[in-house]
CSV table of C-alpha atoms in Angstrom, one decimal:
chain,number,residue,atom,x,y,z
D,24,UNK,CA,83.1,111.6,118.6
D,25,UNK,CA,84.6,115.0,117.5
D,26,UNK,CA,87.9,115.5,115.7
D,27,UNK,CA,89.9,116.0,118.9
D,28,UNK,CA,91.2,113.5,121.5
D,29,UNK,CA,88.7,112.1,123.9
D,30,UNK,CA,88.4,113.9,127.2
D,31,UNK,CA,88.1,110.6,129.2
D,32,UNK,CA,91.5,109.2,128.4
D,33,UNK,CA,93.2,109.0,131.8
D,34,UNK,CA,96.4,107.0,131.1
D,35,UNK,CA,99.0,106.3,128.5
D,36,UNK,CA,97.5,102.8,128.2
D,37,UNK,CA,94.0,104.2,127.7
D,38,UNK,CA,95.3,106.5,125.0
D,39,UNK,CA,97.2,103.7,123.2
D,40,UNK,CA,94.0,101.6,123.2
D,41,UNK,CA,92.0,104.5,121.9
D,42,UNK,CA,94.5,105.2,119.1
D,43,UNK,CA,94.7,101.4,118.2
D,44,UNK,CA,91.0,101.4,117.6
D,45,UNK,CA,90.9,104.3,115.2
D,46,UNK,CA,90.7,103.9,111.4
D,47,UNK,CA,94.0,103.9,109.5
D,48,UNK,CA,94.7,106.4,106.8
D,49,UNK,CA,97.9,106.6,104.7
D,50,UNK,CA,99.2,110.0,103.5
D,51,UNK,CA,101.5,110.8,100.6
D,52,UNK,CA,102.7,114.0,99.0
D,53,UNK,CA,104.3,114.8,95.7
D,54,UNK,CA,105.5,117.8,93.6
D,55,UNK,CA,104.4,118.7,90.1
D,56,UNK,CA,107.4,120.0,88.1
D,57,UNK,CA,107.2,121.3,84.6
D,58,UNK,CA,109.4,122.6,81.8
D,59,UNK,CA,108.9,125.8,79.9
D,60,UNK,CA,106.8,123.9,77.3
D,61,UNK,CA,104.4,122.7,80.1
D,62,UNK,CA,105.6,119.1,80.0
D,63,UNK,CA,105.4,117.2,83.3
D,64,UNK,CA,108.4,115.6,85.0
D,65,UNK,CA,107.7,111.9,85.7
D,66,UNK,CA,109.9,109.3,87.4
D,67,UNK,CA,110.0,105.6,86.8
D,68,UNK,CA,110.1,103.5,90.0
D,69,UNK,CA,112.1,100.2,90.0
D,70,UNK,CA,109.8,98.6,92.6
D,71,UNK,CA,106.6,98.6,90.5
D,72,UNK,CA,105.4,99.0,86.9
D,73,UNK,CA,104.6,102.4,85.5
D,74,UNK,CA,105.5,106.0,86.2
D,75,UNK,CA,104.9,108.5,89.1
D,76,UNK,CA,105.6,112.0,90.3
D,77,UNK,CA,108.5,112.7,92.6
D,78,UNK,CA,107.0,112.1,96.1
D,79,UNK,CA,106.1,109.5,98.6
D,80,UNK,CA,104.9,108.7,102.0
D,81,UNK,CA,104.6,111.5,104.6
D,82,UNK,CA,106.6,110.5,107.7
D,83,UNK,CA,103.8,111.8,110.0
D,84,UNK,CA,105.0,109.7,113.0
D,85,UNK,CA,108.0,111.9,113.0
D,86,UNK,CA,105.9,115.1,112.8
D,87,UNK,CA,106.5,115.7,109.1
D,88,UNK,CA,103.8,117.8,107.3
D,89,UNK,CA,102.6,117.1,103.8
D,90,UNK,CA,104.6,120.0,102.4
D,91,UNK,CA,107.8,118.9,104.2
D,92,UNK,CA,107.2,115.3,102.9
D,93,UNK,CA,106.9,116.4,99.3
D,94,UNK,CA,110.1,118.5,99.6
D,95,UNK,CA,112.1,115.7,101.3
D,96,UNK,CA,110.9,113.1,98.8
D,97,UNK,CA,111.9,115.4,95.9
D,98,UNK,CA,115.4,115.9,97.4
D,99,UNK,CA,115.8,112.2,98.0
D,100,UNK,CA,114.4,111.0,94.7
D,101,UNK,CA,115.7,113.5,92.2
D,102,UNK,CA,118.3,115.6,94.1
D,103,UNK,CA,116.5,118.9,93.9
D,104,UNK,CA,115.8,120.9,97.1
D,105,UNK,CA,113.2,123.6,96.2
D,106,UNK,CA,110.6,125.5,98.0
D,107,UNK,CA,107.3,124.2,96.8
D,108,UNK,CA,104.4,126.4,95.6
D,109,UNK,CA,100.8,126.2,96.4
D,110,UNK,CA,98.8,123.1,97.1
D,111,UNK,CA,97.2,122.1,93.8
D,112,UNK,CA,95.1,119.1,94.7
D,113,UNK,CA,94.1,116.9,97.7
D,114,UNK,CA,92.8,113.4,96.7
D,115,UNK,CA,91.0,110.9,98.9
D,116,UNK,CA,91.8,107.5,97.3
D,117,UNK,CA,89.9,104.5,98.4
D,118,UNK,CA,90.4,100.9,97.2
D,119,UNK,CA,88.7,97.9,98.9
D,120,UNK,CA,91.1,95.9,101.1
D,121,UNK,CA,93.6,98.9,101.3
D,122,UNK,CA,93.6,101.7,103.9
D,123,UNK,CA,92.4,105.0,102.4
D,124,UNK,CA,95.1,107.3,101.1
D,125,UNK,CA,95.2,111.1,101.3
D,126,UNK,CA,97.4,112.4,98.5
D,127,UNK,CA,98.7,116.0,98.5
D,128,UNK,CA,100.0,117.5,95.3
D,129,UNK,CA,102.1,120.7,95.3
D,130,UNK,CA,103.3,123.0,92.6
D,131,UNK,CA,107.0,122.4,92.1
D,132,UNK,CA,107.2,125.1,89.4
D,133,UNK,CA,108.9,125.4,86.1
D,134,UNK,CA,112.4,124.0,86.1
D,135,UNK,CA,115.2,125.6,84.1
D,136,UNK,CA,117.5,123.6,81.8
D,137,UNK,CA,120.2,123.8,84.5
D,138,UNK,CA,117.9,122.3,87.1
D,139,UNK,CA,117.0,119.4,84.7
D,140,UNK,CA,120.7,118.8,84.2
D,141,UNK,CA,121.2,118.7,88.0
D,142,UNK,CA,118.7,115.9,88.5
D,143,UNK,CA,120.3,112.9,90.2
D,144,UNK,CA,118.1,109.9,90.5
D,145,UNK,CA,117.9,107.9,93.8
D,146,UNK,CA,119.1,104.6,92.3
D,147,UNK,CA,117.6,102.5,95.1
D,148,UNK,CA,114.1,103.5,93.9
D,149,UNK,CA,114.2,105.0,90.4
D,150,UNK,CA,115.2,103.9,87.0
D,151,UNK,CA,114.7,107.0,84.9
D,152,UNK,CA,112.8,110.3,84.4
D,153,UNK,CA,111.2,112.0,81.5
D,154,UNK,CA,109.1,115.0,80.5
D,155,UNK,CA,105.6,114.1,79.2
D,156,UNK,CA,103.2,116.5,77.5
D,157,UNK,CA,99.7,116.8,78.9
D,158,UNK,CA,98.1,114.9,76.0
D,159,UNK,CA,100.2,111.8,76.7
D,160,UNK,CA,99.9,111.8,80.6
D,161,UNK,CA,97.1,109.2,80.5
D,162,UNK,CA,99.4,106.7,78.8
D,163,UNK,CA,102.0,107.1,81.6
D,164,UNK,CA,99.7,107.7,84.6
D,165,UNK,CA,96.6,105.6,84.1
D,166,UNK,CA,93.8,105.9,86.7
D,167,UNK,CA,93.7,108.0,89.8
D,168,UNK,CA,97.2,109.5,89.7
D,169,UNK,CA,96.6,110.6,86.1
D,170,UNK,CA,93.3,112.2,87.0
D,171,UNK,CA,95.0,114.0,89.9
D,172,UNK,CA,97.8,115.4,87.8
D,173,UNK,CA,95.3,116.6,85.1
D,174,UNK,CA,93.2,118.3,87.9
D,175,UNK,CA,96.3,120.0,89.2
D,176,UNK,CA,97.3,121.2,85.8
D,177,UNK,CA,93.7,122.6,85.4
D,178,UNK,CA,94.0,124.4,88.8
D,179,UNK,CA,97.3,125.9,87.6
D,180,UNK,CA,95.8,127.0,84.2
D,181,UNK,CA,92.6,128.6,85.5
D,182,UNK,CA,94.1,130.0,88.7
D,183,UNK,CA,91.4,128.2,90.7
D,184,UNK,CA,92.0,127.1,94.3
D,185,UNK,CA,93.0,123.7,95.4
D,186,UNK,CA,91.2,120.8,93.6
D,187,UNK,CA,89.3,118.6,96.1
D,188,UNK,CA,89.3,115.1,94.6
D,189,UNK,CA,88.0,111.6,95.4
D,190,UNK,CA,89.7,108.8,93.5
D,191,UNK,CA,91.1,111.4,91.1
D,192,UNK,CA,87.8,113.1,90.3
D,193,UNK,CA,86.6,116.6,91.4
D,194,UNK,CA,84.1,116.7,94.2
D,195,UNK,CA,81.1,118.9,93.9
């Protein structure tokens, strides 16, 4: 079947049955913020171990786009409402027993000292934030997310287009 809706769906019930039978894919979006020295802004969630980027689940049922989701999550999590730059990476993440995840990573830009001072953490979800140099990112972001962030930094540095990734690794 093609990427569109089927032409033989004749009722709301048929459509609901069709949709219920489709594979499930989760979608998330985040922003990559840096300081003038190139360090990456990471946040520490209180609901799991480790560190992350400002971002989260795209509310696609409400019509939210990946870019809108990254901006909304940034505002909610760290209190900054900024236009985001270009799409740096798209990552297809698959783990057995989990639905696949499509993760979008946008350029949040270089923040000023005043913007860092304006950060207000969403206390319901976050414990702290910090700036981490590239060479230490693997310590804070092991696995797929760490690879995604490094690929995004490479895309920024070399001016290449969006990095297409699978489980954090470049495709092709």
